[in-house]
């Protein structure tokens, strides 16, 4: 198997003689067939192919295949956003009356999706501390639990999840572990190697890397045995009458059942497809991901060390720092670096943090992260503003927290901007 750097550049698409060297943009809503019988085979899932871009598109599939290779999975699909990927990843195997165990240290948008929107759909979530003991984690499970969800590196708390602990608990209770690997990317961590079963991404972040295209991705490891737990997963293990009685786990096996069902059912009905143009832009970002991640991590490490030395900074969270709460876990799961995001608190609390933000010159205030350009956010005023202070603390987000995403600029310039902004607090 090729190394990750080679997959970033050349994975997913191999042109034949005389075909385009770059992934082609198939900007078409629909596809022509000679006979109705030919199309019927597609609708019956008897052959693979394309008939309407709301479900699948060749450009998207080339890029999904690259991400699949990067993660070491067996099947993958692109979605219109990371939120859509998180939703599909759970809704594909859970419905009304079901239950999910989730780490509490997750992105605020995902927390709201789970705790509010999906709760209205009849799916209940129990949020557990990522630092919980195995006994506390086991106690969160119910007979109707269908999955466990967590983030490799939590956004913005920067908690490093003990993937093996969560995977062991999930498997002991006969359910898969879903991991959002957005911040680490497969360059720095491949969760399947630590026991995860399904991986999601907001490709909008490091994978795109240039703030040009919103998107998401779901990758299946192909290792979870759905039929061994058939009573838990009737959607995968009993006939789907909307597709002429196909049983996905039987027809497509462990390697393809989950993604095929997500495409055939959820993408068909919800239509959260990533546009082919966005998939093309995403692929351009993927080609340099391995180079950019190294620079992001280098800059973040130096920024974190500087922030530790500034007396106007109350605290700094970055797993690369000696003494950080998650430093040992990071050495295990993220030996080559974690990400370019540093979280810290400004002395003086919420108002001081807001003053710091207003004083930045080079680093932009954005509801974004993981970009080639450095950006900064005060989550309590933005992405997490719907949460109470108690919920903020449970998610690892204090009211004074500033999330600084270090880009790939010169680190001396970034530190100088932070320094002058702190001086104004």
mmCIF file of C-alpha atoms in Angstrom:
data_model
loop_
_atom_site.group_PDB
_atom_site.id
_atom_site.type_symbol
_atom_site.label_atom_id
_atom_site.label_comp_id
_atom_site.label_asym_id
_atom_site.label_seq_id
_atom_site.Cartn_x
_atom_site.Cartn_y
_atom_site.Cartn_z
ATOM 1 C CA UNK A 1 0.000 0.000 0.000
ATOM 2 C CA UNK A 2 1.218 3.505 -0.822
ATOM 3 C CA UNK A 3 2.254 5.904 1.954
ATOM 4 C CA UNK A 4 -0.159 8.653 3.001
ATOM 5 C CA UNK A 5 1.799 11.357 1.143
ATOM 6 C CA UNK A 6 1.472 9.483 -2.139
ATOM 7 C CA UNK A 7 -2.237 8.808 -1.583
ATOM 8 C CA UNK A 8 -2.840 12.533 -0.936
ATOM 9 C CA UNK A 9 -1.385 13.326 -4.345
ATOM 10 C CA UNK A 10 -2.425 10.380 -6.501
ATOM 11 C CA UNK A 11 -5.101 8.369 -4.661
ATOM 12 C CA UNK A 12 -8.646 7.765 -5.824
ATOM 13 C CA UNK A 13 -8.252 8.370 -9.535
ATOM 14 C CA UNK A 14 -6.020 6.742 -12.119
ATOM 15 C CA UNK A 15 -6.562 8.039 -15.655
ATOM 16 C CA UNK A 16 -6.536 5.577 -18.518
ATOM 17 C CA UNK A 17 -4.750 6.193 -21.794
ATOM 18 C CA UNK A 18 -5.698 9.621 -23.127
ATOM 19 C CA UNK A 19 -7.909 10.540 -20.156
ATOM 20 C CA UNK A 20 -7.586 13.764 -18.125
ATOM 21 C CA UNK A 21 -4.669 13.797 -15.683
ATOM 22 C CA UNK A 22 -6.667 15.808 -13.129
ATOM 23 C CA UNK A 23 -9.940 14.519 -11.698
ATOM 24 C CA UNK A 24 -12.608 15.612 -14.220
ATOM 25 C CA UNK A 25 -15.547 17.749 -13.121
ATOM 26 C CA UNK A 26 -18.707 15.942 -14.216
ATOM 27 C CA UNK A 27 -20.997 18.950 -13.871
ATOM 28 C CA UNK A 28 -24.191 17.226 -14.899
ATOM 29 C CA UNK A 29 -27.391 16.579 -12.990
ATOM 30 C CA UNK A 30 -28.292 13.487 -14.976
ATOM 31 C CA UNK A 31 -26.867 10.676 -17.121
ATOM 32 C CA UNK A 32 -28.086 9.128 -20.391
ATOM 33 C CA UNK A 33 -28.827 5.448 -21.008
ATOM 34 C CA UNK A 34 -29.754 3.571 -24.158
ATOM 35 C CA UNK A 35 -32.632 1.585 -22.681
ATOM 36 C CA UNK A 36 -34.968 1.656 -19.700
ATOM 37 C CA UNK A 37 -33.665 -1.796 -18.832
ATOM 38 C CA UNK A 38 -30.156 -0.405 -18.414
ATOM 39 C CA UNK A 39 -31.443 2.228 -16.014
ATOM 40 C CA UNK A 40 -33.611 -0.279 -14.160
ATOM 41 C CA UNK A 41 -30.482 -2.251 -13.195
ATOM 42 C CA UNK A 42 -29.153 0.882 -11.488
ATOM 43 C CA UNK A 43 -32.392 1.462 -9.594
ATOM 44 C CA UNK A 44 -32.360 -2.174 -8.466
ATOM 45 C CA UNK A 45 -28.720 -1.832 -7.282
ATOM 46 C CA UNK A 46 -27.769 -4.708 -9.568
ATOM 47 C CA UNK A 47 -24.970 -2.726 -11.224
ATOM 48 C CA UNK A 48 -22.972 0.338 -10.196
ATOM 49 C CA UNK A 49 -23.283 3.574 -12.117
ATOM 50 C CA UNK A 50 -24.930 6.975 -12.187
ATOM 51 C CA UNK A 51 -28.355 8.254 -13.052
ATOM 52 C CA UNK A 52 -28.876 11.424 -10.975
ATOM 53 C CA UNK A 53 -26.318 13.549 -9.157
ATOM 54 C CA UNK A 54 -28.548 13.964 -6.096
ATOM 55 C CA UNK A 55 -27.416 10.438 -5.175
ATOM 56 C CA UNK A 56 -23.987 9.992 -6.741
ATOM 57 C CA UNK A 57 -21.603 11.688 -9.131
ATOM 58 C CA UNK A 58 -18.326 10.377 -10.641
ATOM 59 C CA UNK A 59 -16.270 13.391 -9.519
ATOM 60 C CA UNK A 60 -17.466 12.951 -5.945
ATOM 61 C CA UNK A 61 -16.742 9.236 -6.022
ATOM 62 C CA UNK A 62 -13.161 9.758 -7.213
ATOM 63 C CA UNK A 63 -12.502 12.132 -4.308
ATOM 64 C CA UNK A 64 -14.344 9.956 -1.784
ATOM 65 C CA UNK A 65 -12.210 7.026 -2.910
ATOM 66 C CA UNK A 66 -9.047 9.040 -2.220
ATOM 67 C CA UNK A 67 -10.192 9.883 1.317
ATOM 68 C CA UNK A 68 -11.175 6.246 1.779
ATOM 69 C CA UNK A 69 -7.646 5.169 0.831
ATOM 70 C CA UNK A 70 -6.168 7.793 3.144
ATOM 71 C CA UNK A 71 -8.176 6.469 6.100
ATOM 72 C CA UNK A 72 -7.646 2.814 5.201
ATOM 73 C CA UNK A 73 -11.370 2.118 4.757
ATOM 74 C CA UNK A 74 -13.410 0.073 2.293
ATOM 75 C CA UNK A 75 -16.100 2.559 1.183
ATOM 76 C CA UNK A 76 -16.766 6.279 1.440
ATOM 77 C CA UNK A 77 -19.150 9.008 0.352
ATOM 78 C CA UNK A 78 -19.012 12.793 0.162
ATOM 79 C CA UNK A 79 -21.718 14.967 1.683
ATOM 80 C CA UNK A 80 -22.607 18.629 1.311
ATOM 81 C CA UNK A 81 -21.103 19.551 4.704
ATOM 82 C CA UNK A 82 -19.537 18.117 7.825
ATOM 83 C CA UNK A 83 -22.870 18.535 9.595
ATOM 84 C CA UNK A 84 -24.526 16.354 6.945
ATOM 85 C CA UNK A 85 -21.790 13.745 7.438
ATOM 86 C CA UNK A 86 -22.365 13.698 11.214
ATOM 87 C CA UNK A 87 -26.132 13.427 10.718
ATOM 88 C CA UNK A 88 -25.929 10.671 8.103
ATOM 89 C CA UNK A 89 -23.356 8.700 10.094
ATOM 90 C CA UNK A 90 -25.790 8.307 12.995
ATOM 91 C CA UNK A 91 -29.156 8.357 11.221
ATOM 92 C CA UNK A 92 -28.013 5.580 8.896
ATOM 93 C CA UNK A 93 -28.165 3.125 11.818
ATOM 94 C CA UNK A 94 -30.457 4.829 14.376
ATOM 95 C CA UNK A 95 -34.039 6.021 14.323
ATOM 96 C CA UNK A 96 -36.983 6.869 16.534
ATOM 97 C CA UNK A 97 -36.683 5.179 19.914
ATOM 98 C CA UNK A 98 -32.936 4.548 19.640
ATOM 99 C CA UNK A 99 -30.058 5.823 21.754
ATOM 100 C CA UNK A 100 -26.493 7.020 21.120
ATOM 101 C CA UNK A 101 -23.585 7.488 23.534
ATOM 102 C CA UNK A 102 -21.460 10.529 22.664
ATOM 103 C CA UNK A 103 -18.447 12.261 24.107
ATOM 104 C CA UNK A 104 -19.493 15.620 25.522
ATOM 105 C CA UNK A 105 -16.373 17.287 24.106
ATOM 106 C CA UNK A 106 -17.551 17.766 20.534
ATOM 107 C CA UNK A 107 -18.113 20.657 18.124
ATOM 108 C CA UNK A 108 -20.971 22.913 19.247
ATOM 109 C CA UNK A 109 -22.877 22.444 16.009
ATOM 110 C CA UNK A 110 -22.721 18.668 16.391
ATOM 111 C CA UNK A 111 -23.843 18.927 20.015
ATOM 112 C CA UNK A 112 -26.884 20.950 18.964
ATOM 113 C CA UNK A 113 -27.630 18.510 16.116
ATOM 114 C CA UNK A 114 -27.615 15.634 18.596
ATOM 115 C CA UNK A 115 -29.115 17.228 21.715
ATOM 116 C CA UNK A 116 -31.843 19.263 20.014
ATOM 117 C CA UNK A 117 -32.615 18.403 16.390
ATOM 118 C CA UNK A 118 -32.138 14.635 16.435
ATOM 119 C CA UNK A 119 -33.804 14.446 19.828
ATOM 120 C CA UNK A 120 -36.922 15.865 18.124
ATOM 121 C CA UNK A 121 -36.620 12.938 15.715
ATOM 122 C CA UNK A 122 -36.861 10.532 18.630
ATOM 123 C CA UNK A 123 -33.182 9.656 19.027
ATOM 124 C CA UNK A 124 -31.859 10.085 22.558
ATOM 125 C CA UNK A 125 -28.234 10.951 23.339
ATOM 126 C CA UNK A 126 -26.238 10.446 26.524
ATOM 127 C CA UNK A 127 -23.176 12.695 26.727
ATOM 128 C CA UNK A 128 -20.230 11.385 28.716
ATOM 129 C CA UNK A 129 -16.977 13.049 29.671
ATOM 130 C CA UNK A 130 -14.137 12.017 27.348
ATOM 131 C CA UNK A 131 -12.115 11.491 30.532
ATOM 132 C CA UNK A 132 -14.672 9.123 32.065
ATOM 133 C CA UNK A 133 -13.580 5.765 33.449
ATOM 134 C CA UNK A 134 -14.431 2.594 31.574
ATOM 135 C CA UNK A 135 -17.036 1.855 34.261
ATOM 136 C CA UNK A 136 -18.675 5.240 33.775
ATOM 137 C CA UNK A 137 -18.655 4.725 30.021
ATOM 138 C CA UNK A 138 -20.242 1.277 30.306
ATOM 139 C CA UNK A 139 -22.962 2.716 32.544
ATOM 140 C CA UNK A 140 -24.074 5.056 29.742
ATOM 141 C CA UNK A 141 -25.166 2.203 27.467
ATOM 142 C CA UNK A 142 -28.771 1.044 27.147
ATOM 143 C CA UNK A 143 -30.342 -1.955 25.390
ATOM 144 C CA UNK A 144 -31.352 0.393 22.536
ATOM 145 C CA UNK A 145 -27.900 2.011 22.113
ATOM 146 C CA UNK A 146 -26.862 1.909 18.448
ATOM 147 C CA UNK A 147 -23.484 3.693 18.315
ATOM 148 C CA UNK A 148 -20.806 5.656 20.155
ATOM 149 C CA UNK A 149 -19.607 9.024 18.795
ATOM 150 C CA UNK A 150 -16.507 11.105 19.524
ATOM 151 C CA UNK A 151 -13.898 13.414 17.998
ATOM 152 C CA UNK A 152 -10.205 12.556 17.654
ATOM 153 C CA UNK A 153 -9.393 16.118 18.724
ATOM 154 C CA UNK A 154 -12.388 18.005 20.061
ATOM 155 C CA UNK A 155 -13.275 21.346 18.495
ATOM 156 C CA UNK A 156 -12.502 23.735 20.231
ATOM 157 C CA UNK A 157 -11.626 22.111 23.578
ATOM 158 C CA UNK A 158 -8.712 20.184 21.974
ATOM 159 C CA UNK A 159 -9.454 17.119 24.098
ATOM 160 C CA UNK A 160 -7.648 14.082 22.659
ATOM 161 C CA UNK A 161 -10.017 11.117 22.779
ATOM 162 C CA UNK A 162 -8.808 7.766 24.080
ATOM 163 C CA UNK A 163 -10.020 5.976 20.960
ATOM 164 C CA UNK A 164 -9.106 2.493 22.159
ATOM 165 C CA UNK A 165 -11.095 2.939 25.396
ATOM 166 C CA UNK A 166 -14.190 4.119 23.542
ATOM 167 C CA UNK A 167 -13.816 1.422 20.863
ATOM 168 C CA UNK A 168 -13.500 -1.344 23.447
ATOM 169 C CA UNK A 169 -16.650 -0.170 25.224
ATOM 170 C CA UNK A 170 -18.592 0.163 21.967
ATOM 171 C CA UNK A 171 -17.630 -3.321 20.808
ATOM 172 C CA UNK A 172 -18.354 -4.872 24.208
ATOM 173 C CA UNK A 173 -21.911 -3.593 23.793
ATOM 174 C CA UNK A 174 -22.170 -4.678 20.151
ATOM 175 C CA UNK A 175 -22.182 -1.244 18.514
ATOM 176 C CA UNK A 176 -19.775 0.669 16.232
ATOM 177 C CA UNK A 177 -17.580 3.611 17.199
ATOM 178 C CA UNK A 178 -17.971 6.688 14.974
ATOM 179 C CA UNK A 179 -15.070 9.144 15.075
ATOM 180 C CA UNK A 180 -14.997 12.675 13.664
ATOM 181 C CA UNK A 181 -11.388 12.939 12.470
ATOM 182 C CA UNK A 182 -11.599 16.486 11.100
ATOM 183 C CA UNK A 183 -8.869 18.137 13.166
ATOM 184 C CA UNK A 184 -6.276 15.352 13.012
ATOM 185 C CA UNK A 185 -6.940 14.288 9.408
ATOM 186 C CA UNK A 186 -5.651 10.860 8.331
ATOM 187 C CA UNK A 187 -2.217 12.449 7.936
ATOM 188 C CA UNK A 188 -1.860 12.625 11.735
ATOM 189 C CA UNK A 189 -4.255 9.892 12.919
ATOM 190 C CA UNK A 190 -6.089 6.993 11.303
ATOM 191 C CA UNK A 191 -8.792 6.014 13.834
ATOM 192 C CA UNK A 192 -9.458 2.643 12.184
ATOM 193 C CA UNK A 193 -6.014 1.536 13.363
ATOM 194 C CA UNK A 194 -7.183 2.128 16.944
ATOM 195 C CA UNK A 195 -10.517 0.325 16.720
ATOM 196 C CA UNK A 196 -12.919 2.898 15.256
ATOM 197 C CA UNK A 197 -15.475 1.583 12.757
ATOM 198 C CA UNK A 198 -16.711 4.698 10.937
ATOM 199 C CA UNK A 199 -14.927 8.015 10.388
ATOM 200 C CA UNK A 200 -16.447 11.363 9.458
ATOM 201 C CA UNK A 201 -14.881 14.617 8.294
ATOM 202 C CA UNK A 202 -15.794 18.188 7.753
ATOM 203 C CA UNK A 203 -13.735 18.430 4.566
ATOM 204 C CA UNK A 204 -14.308 22.203 4.773
ATOM 205 C CA UNK A 205 -11.398 22.361 7.198
ATOM 206 C CA UNK A 206 -7.846 21.064 6.655
ATOM 207 C CA UNK A 207 -8.761 18.784 3.763
ATOM 208 C CA UNK A 208 -9.898 21.734 1.662
ATOM 209 C CA UNK A 209 -7.509 24.055 3.489
ATOM 210 C CA UNK A 210 -8.294 27.206 1.525
ATOM 211 C CA UNK A 211 -11.786 28.219 2.629
ATOM 212 C CA UNK A 212 -13.126 27.546 -0.849
ATOM 213 C CA UNK A 213 -15.605 24.669 -0.537
ATOM 214 C CA UNK A 214 -17.935 23.418 2.188
ATOM 215 C CA UNK A 215 -18.172 19.627 2.362
ATOM 216 C CA UNK A 216 -18.138 16.447 4.395
ATOM 217 C CA UNK A 217 -17.174 12.801 4.102
ATOM 218 C CA UNK A 218 -18.061 9.466 5.724
ATOM 219 C CA UNK A 219 -15.679 6.487 5.556
ATOM 220 C CA UNK A 220 -16.494 2.919 6.595
ATOM 221 C CA UNK A 221 -13.743 0.637 7.888
ATOM 222 C CA UNK A 222 -15.613 -2.384 6.545
ATOM 223 C CA UNK A 223 -14.873 -4.266 9.763
ATOM 224 C CA UNK A 224 -18.060 -4.011 11.829
ATOM 225 C CA UNK A 225 -20.130 -7.180 11.483
ATOM 226 C CA UNK A 226 -23.690 -5.900 11.094
ATOM 227 C CA UNK A 227 -25.180 -9.363 10.659
ATOM 228 C CA UNK A 228 -23.672 -10.502 13.968
ATOM 229 C CA UNK A 229 -25.882 -7.842 15.577
ATOM 230 C CA UNK A 230 -28.771 -8.107 13.145
ATOM 231 C CA UNK A 231 -31.435 -7.460 15.781
ATOM 232 C CA UNK A 232 -29.888 -4.025 16.455
ATOM 233 C CA UNK A 233 -29.641 -2.997 12.802
ATOM 234 C CA UNK A 234 -32.771 -4.026 10.900
ATOM 235 C CA UNK A 235 -32.170 -1.277 8.342
ATOM 236 C CA UNK A 236 -28.996 -3.051 7.230
ATOM 237 C CA UNK A 237 -29.933 -6.643 8.009
ATOM 238 C CA UNK A 238 -33.556 -6.999 6.845
ATOM 239 C CA UNK A 239 -35.039 -6.392 3.367
ATOM 240 C CA UNK A 240 -35.452 -2.787 2.246
ATOM 241 C CA UNK A 241 -38.797 -2.682 0.464
ATOM 242 C CA UNK A 242 -37.932 0.685 -1.098
ATOM 243 C CA UNK A 243 -35.227 -1.185 -3.043
ATOM 244 C CA UNK A 244 -37.113 -4.358 -3.981
ATOM 245 C CA UNK A 245 -36.274 -6.243 -0.832
ATOM 246 C CA UNK A 246 -32.485 -5.887 -0.892
ATOM 247 C CA UNK A 247 -30.756 -6.722 2.397
ATOM 248 C CA UNK A 248 -27.695 -4.483 2.370
ATOM 249 C CA UNK A 249 -25.525 -6.506 4.755
ATOM 250 C CA UNK A 250 -26.094 -9.656 2.703
ATOM 251 C CA UNK A 251 -25.728 -8.171 -0.770
ATOM 252 C CA UNK A 252 -22.825 -5.786 -0.097
ATOM 253 C CA UNK A 253 -21.148 -7.418 2.919
ATOM 254 C CA UNK A 254 -19.373 -5.714 5.802
ATOM 255 C CA UNK A 255 -17.249 -3.736 3.349
ATOM 256 C CA UNK A 256 -20.044 -1.991 1.450
ATOM 257 C CA UNK A 257 -23.371 -2.271 3.273
ATOM 258 C CA UNK A 258 -23.175 0.866 5.407
ATOM 259 C CA UNK A 259 -22.162 3.326 2.668
ATOM 260 C CA UNK A 260 -24.484 1.742 0.093
ATOM 261 C CA UNK A 261 -27.456 2.166 2.432
ATOM 262 C CA UNK A 262 -26.440 5.757 3.269
ATOM 263 C CA UNK A 263 -26.287 6.542 -0.452
ATOM 264 C CA UNK A 264 -29.343 4.587 -1.597
ATOM 265 C CA UNK A 265 -31.607 5.755 1.225
ATOM 266 C CA UNK A 266 -30.340 8.908 2.924
ATOM 267 C CA UNK A 267 -28.762 10.676 -0.038
ATOM 268 C CA UNK A 268 -31.776 9.732 -2.140
ATOM 269 C CA UNK A 269 -34.209 11.212 0.388
ATOM 270 C CA UNK A 270 -32.239 14.135 1.879
ATOM 271 C CA UNK A 271 -30.116 15.076 -1.133
ATOM 272 C CA UNK A 272 -27.144 16.408 0.862
ATOM 273 C CA UNK A 273 -24.787 15.896 -2.072
ATOM 274 C CA UNK A 274 -21.518 17.784 -2.411
ATOM 275 C CA UNK A 275 -21.389 19.655 -5.704
ATOM 276 C CA UNK A 276 -18.912 18.226 -8.248
ATOM 277 C CA UNK A 277 -17.209 21.628 -8.422
ATOM 278 C CA UNK A 278 -16.659 21.591 -4.657
ATOM 279 C CA UNK A 279 -15.362 18.022 -4.830
ATOM 280 C CA UNK A 280 -12.844 19.136 -7.450
ATOM 281 C CA UNK A 281 -11.670 21.983 -5.199
ATOM 282 C CA UNK A 282 -11.491 19.597 -2.255
ATOM 283 C CA UNK A 283 -9.220 17.300 -4.244
ATOM 284 C CA UNK A 284 -6.843 20.183 -4.968
ATOM 285 C CA UNK A 285 -6.605 20.738 -1.220
ATOM 286 C CA UNK A 286 -6.020 17.054 -0.512
ATOM 287 C CA UNK A 287 -3.013 17.031 -2.845
ATOM 288 C CA UNK A 288 -1.076 19.280 -0.442
ATOM 289 C CA UNK A 289 -2.606 18.123 2.854
ATOM 290 C CA UNK A 290 0.457 16.203 4.016
ATOM 291 C CA UNK A 291 2.681 19.245 3.451
ATOM 292 C CA UNK A 292 0.308 21.734 5.071
ATOM 293 C CA UNK A 293 -0.409 19.684 8.191
ATOM 294 C CA UNK A 294 3.271 19.588 9.090
ATOM 295 C CA UNK A 295 3.460 23.405 8.881
ATOM 296 C CA UNK A 296 0.195 23.909 10.769
ATOM 297 C CA UNK A 297 1.492 21.758 13.629
ATOM 298 C CA UNK A 298 4.906 23.432 13.645
ATOM 299 C CA UNK A 299 3.339 26.895 13.842
ATOM 300 C CA UNK A 300 0.824 25.860 16.504
ATOM 301 C CA UNK A 301 3.543 24.351 18.694
ATOM 302 C CA UNK A 302 5.577 27.575 18.594
ATOM 303 C CA UNK A 303 2.464 29.692 19.186
ATOM 304 C CA UNK A 304 1.441 27.575 22.175
ATOM 305 C CA UNK A 305 4.922 27.897 23.674
ATOM 306 C CA UNK A 306 4.801 31.689 23.218
ATOM 307 C CA UNK A 307 1.334 31.970 24.795
ATOM 308 C CA UNK A 308 2.550 30.011 27.818
ATOM 309 C CA UNK A 309 5.201 32.678 28.362
ATOM 310 C CA UNK A 310 2.882 35.709 28.134
ATOM 311 C CA UNK A 311 1.653 36.890 31.535
ATOM 312 C CA UNK A 312 -1.626 38.153 30.052
ATOM 313 C CA UNK A 313 -2.609 34.592 29.166
ATOM 314 C CA UNK A 314 -4.430 32.637 31.891
ATOM 315 C CA UNK A 315 -4.011 29.177 30.423
ATOM 316 C CA UNK A 316 -3.072 27.361 27.181
ATOM 317 C CA UNK A 317 -4.362 24.070 25.822
ATOM 318 C CA UNK A 318 -2.339 22.285 23.171
ATOM 319 C CA UNK A 319 -1.499 18.605 23.388
ATOM 320 C CA UNK A 320 2.012 19.186 22.056
ATOM 321 C CA UNK A 321 2.955 21.019 25.243
ATOM 322 C CA UNK A 322 4.755 19.133 27.989
ATOM 323 C CA UNK A 323 2.411 18.981 30.942
ATOM 324 C CA UNK A 324 -0.755 19.350 28.864
ATOM 325 C CA UNK A 325 -3.538 17.136 30.169
ATOM 326 C CA UNK A 326 -3.650 15.209 26.893
ATOM 327 C CA UNK A 327 0.062 15.174 26.105
ATOM 328 C CA UNK A 328 0.493 11.453 26.801
ATOM 329 C CA UNK A 329 -2.573 10.485 24.759
ATOM 330 C CA UNK A 330 -1.301 12.689 21.947
ATOM 331 C CA UNK A 331 2.054 10.902 21.983
ATOM 332 C CA UNK A 332 0.140 7.650 21.514
ATOM 333 C CA UNK A 333 -2.459 8.644 18.911
ATOM 334 C CA UNK A 334 -0.808 11.705 17.317
ATOM 335 C CA UNK A 335 2.956 11.136 17.375
ATOM 336 C CA UNK A 336 3.564 13.331 14.312
ATOM 337 C CA UNK A 337 1.566 16.281 15.619
ATOM 338 C CA UNK A 338 -2.081 17.007 16.332
ATOM 339 C CA UNK A 339 -3.392 20.062 14.478
ATOM 340 C CA UNK A 340 -2.844 23.791 14.018
ATOM 341 C CA UNK A 341 -5.420 24.901 16.580
ATOM 342 C CA UNK A 342 -4.452 26.317 19.974
ATOM 343 C CA UNK A 343 -7.014 27.196 22.649
ATOM 344 C CA UNK A 344 -6.215 29.669 25.415
ATOM 345 C CA UNK A 345 -7.811 32.022 27.914
ATOM 346 C CA UNK A 346 -7.072 35.715 28.273
ATOM 347 C CA UNK A 347 -6.754 37.000 31.845
ATOM 348 C CA UNK A 348 -9.817 39.088 32.549
ATOM 349 C CA UNK A 349 -12.351 36.617 31.221
ATOM 350 C CA UNK A 350 -14.959 37.109 28.509
ATOM 351 C CA UNK A 351 -14.532 40.886 28.125
ATOM 352 C CA UNK A 352 -10.752 40.602 27.909
ATOM 353 C CA UNK A 353 -11.073 37.906 25.278
ATOM 354 C CA UNK A 354 -13.387 40.118 23.232
ATOM 355 C CA UNK A 355 -10.931 43.050 23.499
ATOM 356 C CA UNK A 356 -8.093 40.792 22.348
ATOM 357 C CA UNK A 357 -10.102 39.676 19.339
ATOM 358 C CA UNK A 358 -10.880 43.262 18.294
ATOM 359 C CA UNK A 359 -7.183 44.168 18.450
ATOM 360 C CA UNK A 360 -5.904 41.550 15.999
ATOM 361 C CA UNK A 361 -4.595 42.900 12.690
ATOM 362 C CA UNK A 362 -3.250 39.969 10.668
ATOM 363 C CA UNK A 363 -5.259 37.117 12.142
ATOM 364 C CA UNK A 364 -8.878 37.324 11.011
ATOM 365 C CA UNK A 365 -11.993 36.788 13.133
ATOM 366 C CA UNK A 366 -13.886 34.037 11.343
ATOM 367 C CA UNK A 367 -16.416 31.293 12.041
ATOM 368 C CA UNK A 368 -13.882 28.994 10.501
ATOM 369 C CA UNK A 369 -10.843 26.988 11.435
ATOM 370 C CA UNK A 370 -8.119 24.855 9.880
ATOM 371 C CA UNK A 371 -7.357 27.148 6.955
ATOM 372 C CA UNK A 372 -4.072 28.050 5.249
ATOM 373 C CA UNK A 373 -4.769 31.568 6.588
ATOM 374 C CA UNK A 374 -4.711 32.062 10.347
ATOM 375 C CA UNK A 375 -8.035 32.855 11.971
ATOM 376 C CA UNK A 376 -9.451 33.289 15.429
ATOM 377 C CA UNK A 377 -12.792 32.776 17.180
ATOM 378 C CA UNK A 378 -14.368 33.367 20.577
ATOM 379 C CA UNK A 379 -16.697 30.302 20.667
ATOM 380 C CA UNK A 380 -18.886 31.516 23.556
ATOM 381 C CA UNK A 381 -19.919 34.443 21.339
ATOM 382 C CA UNK A 382 -20.215 32.436 18.122
ATOM 383 C CA UNK A 383 -20.304 28.681 17.463
ATOM 384 C CA UNK A 384 -21.302 27.774 21.033
ATOM 385 C CA UNK A 385 -23.475 30.786 21.886
ATOM 386 C CA UNK A 386 -26.620 28.605 22.125
ATOM 387 C CA UNK A 387 -25.123 26.712 25.083
ATOM 388 C CA UNK A 388 -25.459 27.637 28.755
ATOM 389 C CA UNK A 389 -22.310 28.189 30.839
ATOM 390 C CA UNK A 390 -22.837 24.738 32.353
ATOM 391 C CA UNK A 391 -23.067 23.169 28.898
ATOM 392 C CA UNK A 392 -20.015 25.169 27.791
ATOM 393 C CA UNK A 393 -17.924 23.811 30.648
ATOM 394 C CA UNK A 394 -19.213 20.261 30.005
ATOM 395 C CA UNK A 395 -18.026 20.594 26.411
ATOM 396 C CA UNK A 396 -14.660 21.873 27.592
ATOM 397 C CA UNK A 397 -15.359 25.429 26.434
ATOM 398 C CA UNK A 398 -14.962 28.150 29.065
ATOM 399 C CA UNK A 399 -16.443 31.640 28.448
ATOM 400 C CA UNK A 400 -12.928 33.110 28.140
ATOM 401 C CA UNK A 401 -11.687 30.549 25.605
ATOM 402 C CA UNK A 402 -10.127 31.844 22.388
ATOM 403 C CA UNK A 403 -9.649 29.372 19.541
ATOM 404 C CA UNK A 404 -6.634 30.329 17.437
ATOM 405 C CA UNK A 405 -6.145 28.439 14.192
ATOM 406 C CA UNK A 406 -2.548 28.813 13.061
ATOM 407 C CA UNK A 407 -2.205 28.894 9.297
ATOM 408 C CA UNK A 408 0.918 28.354 7.241
ATOM 409 C CA UNK A 409 2.224 31.941 7.336
ATOM 410 C CA UNK A 410 5.528 32.914 8.931
ATOM 411 C CA UNK A 411 5.195 32.158 12.648
ATOM 412 C CA UNK A 412 7.096 35.313 13.679
ATOM 413 C CA UNK A 413 4.407 37.445 12.046
ATOM 414 C CA UNK A 414 1.630 35.500 13.775
ATOM 415 C CA UNK A 415 3.252 35.783 17.192
ATOM 416 C CA UNK A 416 3.833 39.519 16.684
ATOM 417 C CA UNK A 417 0.127 40.023 15.941
ATOM 418 C CA UNK A 418 -0.951 38.074 19.018
ATOM 419 C CA UNK A 419 1.553 39.942 21.180
ATOM 420 C CA UNK A 420 0.381 43.411 20.151
ATOM 421 C CA UNK A 421 -3.269 42.391 20.625
ATOM 422 C CA UNK A 422 -2.566 41.072 24.130
ATOM 423 C CA UNK A 423 -0.781 44.317 25.007
ATOM 424 C CA UNK A 424 -4.033 46.178 24.357
ATOM 425 C CA UNK A 425 -6.020 44.071 26.848
#
